[in-house]
Backbone as a ProteinNet text record, in pm:
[ID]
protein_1_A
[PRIMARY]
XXXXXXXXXXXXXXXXXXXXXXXXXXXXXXXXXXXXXXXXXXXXXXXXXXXXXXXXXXXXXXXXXXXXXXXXXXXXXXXXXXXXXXXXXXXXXXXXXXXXX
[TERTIARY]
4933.1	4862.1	4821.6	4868.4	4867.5	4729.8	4676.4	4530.8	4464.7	4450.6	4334.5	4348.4	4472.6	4452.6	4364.1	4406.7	4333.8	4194.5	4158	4038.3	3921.5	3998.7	3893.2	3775.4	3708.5	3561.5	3494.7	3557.3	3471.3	3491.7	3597.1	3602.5	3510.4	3451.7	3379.1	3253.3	3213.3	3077.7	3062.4	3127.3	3087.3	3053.6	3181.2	3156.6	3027.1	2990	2803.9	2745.2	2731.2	2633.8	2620.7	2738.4	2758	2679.2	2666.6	2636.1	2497.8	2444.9	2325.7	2237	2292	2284.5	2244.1	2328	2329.7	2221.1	2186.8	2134.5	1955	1950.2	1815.2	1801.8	1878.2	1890.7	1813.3	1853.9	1867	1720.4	1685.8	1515	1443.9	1480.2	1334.7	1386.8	1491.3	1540	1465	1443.8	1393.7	1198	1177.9	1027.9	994	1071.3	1057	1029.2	1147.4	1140.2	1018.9	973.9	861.3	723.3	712.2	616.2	559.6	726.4	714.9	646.7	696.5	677.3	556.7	504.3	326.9	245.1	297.9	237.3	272.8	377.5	376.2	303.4	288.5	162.8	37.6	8.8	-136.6	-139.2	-114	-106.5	-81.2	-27.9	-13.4	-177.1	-189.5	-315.8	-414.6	-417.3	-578.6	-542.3	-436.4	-428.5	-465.9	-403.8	-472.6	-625.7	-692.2	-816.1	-905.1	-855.4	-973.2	-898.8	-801.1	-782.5	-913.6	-932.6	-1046.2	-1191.4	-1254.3	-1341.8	-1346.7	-1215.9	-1173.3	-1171.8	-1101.9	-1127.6	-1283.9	-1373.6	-1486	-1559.5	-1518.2	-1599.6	-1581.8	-1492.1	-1443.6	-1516.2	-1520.7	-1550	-1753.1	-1775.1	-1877.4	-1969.3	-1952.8	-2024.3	-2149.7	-2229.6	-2394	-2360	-2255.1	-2274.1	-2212.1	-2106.3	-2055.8	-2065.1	-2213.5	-2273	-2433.4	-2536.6	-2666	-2706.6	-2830.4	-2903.3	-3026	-3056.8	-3169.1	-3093.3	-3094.1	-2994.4	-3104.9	-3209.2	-3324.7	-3380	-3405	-3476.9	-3318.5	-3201.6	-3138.6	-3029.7	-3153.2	-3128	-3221.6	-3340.7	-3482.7	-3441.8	-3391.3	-3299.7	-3224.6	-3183.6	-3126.3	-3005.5	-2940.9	-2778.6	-2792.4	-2898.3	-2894.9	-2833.9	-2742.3	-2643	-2527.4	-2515.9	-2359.6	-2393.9	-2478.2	-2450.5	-2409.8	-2473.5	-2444.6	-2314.1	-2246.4	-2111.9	-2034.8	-2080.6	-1999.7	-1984.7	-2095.1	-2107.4	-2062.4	-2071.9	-1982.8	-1834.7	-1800	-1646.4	-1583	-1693.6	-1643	-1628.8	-1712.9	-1697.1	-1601.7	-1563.9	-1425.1	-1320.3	-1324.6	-1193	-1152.7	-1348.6	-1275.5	-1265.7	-1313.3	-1267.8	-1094	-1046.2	-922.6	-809.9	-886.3	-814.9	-835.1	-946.6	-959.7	-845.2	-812.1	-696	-593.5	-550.7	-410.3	-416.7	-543	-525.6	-668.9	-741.1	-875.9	-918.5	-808.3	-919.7	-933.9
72.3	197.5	220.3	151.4	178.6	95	36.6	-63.5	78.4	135.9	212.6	317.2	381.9	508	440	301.9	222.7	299	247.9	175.1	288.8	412.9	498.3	520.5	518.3	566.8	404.7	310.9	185.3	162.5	241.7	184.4	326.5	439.5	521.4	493.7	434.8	411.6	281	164.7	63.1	173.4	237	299	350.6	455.9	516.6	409.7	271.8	181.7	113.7	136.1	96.9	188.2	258.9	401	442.8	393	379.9	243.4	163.4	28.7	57	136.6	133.7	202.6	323.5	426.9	382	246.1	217.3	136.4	41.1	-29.9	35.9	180.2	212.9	315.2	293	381	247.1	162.7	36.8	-11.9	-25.4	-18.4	70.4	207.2	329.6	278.9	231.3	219.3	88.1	-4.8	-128.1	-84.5	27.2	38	138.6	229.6	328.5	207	86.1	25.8	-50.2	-66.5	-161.6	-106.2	70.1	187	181.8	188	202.5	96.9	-63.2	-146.4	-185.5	-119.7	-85.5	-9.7	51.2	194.7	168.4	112.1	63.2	-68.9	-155	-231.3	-188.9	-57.7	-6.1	50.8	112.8	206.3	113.5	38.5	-88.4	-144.3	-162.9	-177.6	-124.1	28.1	138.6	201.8	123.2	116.6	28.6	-87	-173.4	-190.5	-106.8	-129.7	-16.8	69.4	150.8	105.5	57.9	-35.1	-164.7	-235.9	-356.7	-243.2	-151	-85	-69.8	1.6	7.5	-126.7	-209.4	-351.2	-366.5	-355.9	-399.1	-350.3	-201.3	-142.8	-135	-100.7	-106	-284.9	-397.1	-475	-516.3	-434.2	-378.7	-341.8	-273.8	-232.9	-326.5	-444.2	-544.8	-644.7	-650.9	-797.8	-780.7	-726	-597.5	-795.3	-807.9	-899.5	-871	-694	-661.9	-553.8	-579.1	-443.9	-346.9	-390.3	-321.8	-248.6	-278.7	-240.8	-136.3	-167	-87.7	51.6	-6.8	158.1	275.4	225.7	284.5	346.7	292.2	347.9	464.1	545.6	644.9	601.5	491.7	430.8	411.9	450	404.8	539.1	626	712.2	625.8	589.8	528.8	368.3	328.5	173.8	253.3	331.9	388.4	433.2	452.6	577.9	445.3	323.6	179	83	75	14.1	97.1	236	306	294.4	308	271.7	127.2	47.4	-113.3	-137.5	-59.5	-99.5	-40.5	78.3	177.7	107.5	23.7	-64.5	-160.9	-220.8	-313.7	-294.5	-180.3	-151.9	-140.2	-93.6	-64.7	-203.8	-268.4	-438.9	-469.1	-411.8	-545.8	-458.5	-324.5	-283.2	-342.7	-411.9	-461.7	-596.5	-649.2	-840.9	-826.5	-865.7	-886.5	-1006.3	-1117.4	-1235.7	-1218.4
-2497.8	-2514.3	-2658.6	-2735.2	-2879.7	-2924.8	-2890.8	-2904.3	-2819.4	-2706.4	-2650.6	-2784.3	-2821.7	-2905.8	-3065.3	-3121	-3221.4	-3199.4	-3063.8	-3056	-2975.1	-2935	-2862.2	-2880	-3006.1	-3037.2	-3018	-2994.4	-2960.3	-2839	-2776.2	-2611.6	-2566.4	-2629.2	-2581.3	-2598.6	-2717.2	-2723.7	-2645.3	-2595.3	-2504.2	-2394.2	-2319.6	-2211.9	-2181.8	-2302.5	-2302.6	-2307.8	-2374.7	-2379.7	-2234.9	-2142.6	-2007.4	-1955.9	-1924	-1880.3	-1888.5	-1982.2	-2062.3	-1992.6	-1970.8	-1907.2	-1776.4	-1704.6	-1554.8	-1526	-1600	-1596.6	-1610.2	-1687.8	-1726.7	-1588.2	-1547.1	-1469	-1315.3	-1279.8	-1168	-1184.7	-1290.6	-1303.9	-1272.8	-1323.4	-1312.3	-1130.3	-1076.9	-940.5	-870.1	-867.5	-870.2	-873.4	-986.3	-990.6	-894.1	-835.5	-823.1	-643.7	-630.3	-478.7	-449.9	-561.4	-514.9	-543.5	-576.8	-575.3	-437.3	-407.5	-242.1	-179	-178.1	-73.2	-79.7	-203.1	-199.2	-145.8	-161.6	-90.1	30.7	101	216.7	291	227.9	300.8	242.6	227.1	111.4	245.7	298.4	421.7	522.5	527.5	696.6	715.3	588.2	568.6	656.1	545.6	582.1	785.8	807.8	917.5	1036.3	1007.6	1085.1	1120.8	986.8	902.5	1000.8	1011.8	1077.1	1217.2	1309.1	1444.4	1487.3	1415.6	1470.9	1491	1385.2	1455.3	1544.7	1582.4	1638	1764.4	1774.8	1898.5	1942.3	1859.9	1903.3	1936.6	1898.9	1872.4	2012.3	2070	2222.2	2307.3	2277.9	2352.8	2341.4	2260.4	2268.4	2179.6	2213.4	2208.4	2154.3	2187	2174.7	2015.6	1927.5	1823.4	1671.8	1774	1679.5	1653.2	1730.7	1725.4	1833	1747	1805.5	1783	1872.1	1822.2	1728.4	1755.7	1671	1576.7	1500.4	1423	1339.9	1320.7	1276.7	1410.3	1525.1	1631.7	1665.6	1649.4	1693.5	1640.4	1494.8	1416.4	1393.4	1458.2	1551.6	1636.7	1726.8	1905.6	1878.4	1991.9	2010.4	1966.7	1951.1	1915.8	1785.6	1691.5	1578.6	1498.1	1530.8	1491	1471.8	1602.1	1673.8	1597.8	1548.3	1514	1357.5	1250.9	1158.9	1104	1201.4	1185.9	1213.1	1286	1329.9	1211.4	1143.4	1031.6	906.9	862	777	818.6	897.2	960.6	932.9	909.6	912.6	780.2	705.3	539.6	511.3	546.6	486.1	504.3	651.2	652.6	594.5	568.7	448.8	309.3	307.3	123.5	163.3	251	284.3	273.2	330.9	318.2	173.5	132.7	7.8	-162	-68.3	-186.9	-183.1	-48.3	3.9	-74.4	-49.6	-104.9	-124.3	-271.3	-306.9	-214.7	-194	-153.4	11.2
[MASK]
+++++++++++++++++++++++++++++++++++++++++++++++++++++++++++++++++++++++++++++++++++++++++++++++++++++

């Protein structure tokens, strides 16, 4: 016991430099896991992103592969090919935040 009473103001300041340690440790831990979170949801996003036009694609055919896409933005569907093709780019700006290539 006679070395801890020596030695208290150096076994206190290790202790804070411990403490200090852990403490930095568990912020960059802290930033490391709120980064995952974001590229987790930054890939669910884009996912959710392009099942909506993959849905329409199915369903409507005529708008995800028009053989006239000029003649069929003339047509009464040339709303619905519009709002199909704004929808398809949003998804992929959506992908291309997740992975550029």
């Amino acid at each position: 016991m006679g070395w801890f009473r020596r030695n208290t103001a150096v076994v206190e300041a290790g202790a804070a430099a411990v403490t200090a340690l852990v403490a930095v440790a568990a912020l960059v831990g802290v930033k490391l896991q709120l980064d995952a979170a974001d590229e987790i949801q930054r890939a669910q996003s884009a996912r959710d992103a392009y099942r909506a036009p993959l849905a329409l694609a199915v369903a409507h055919p005529g708008l995800a592969d028009p053989p006239d896409a000029c003649a069929l933005m003339g047509s009464q569907n040339g709303a619905s090919y519009a709002a199909f093709v704004d929808h398809l780019l949003y998804s992929a700006e959506q992908m291309l935040t997740v992975d550029p290539s």
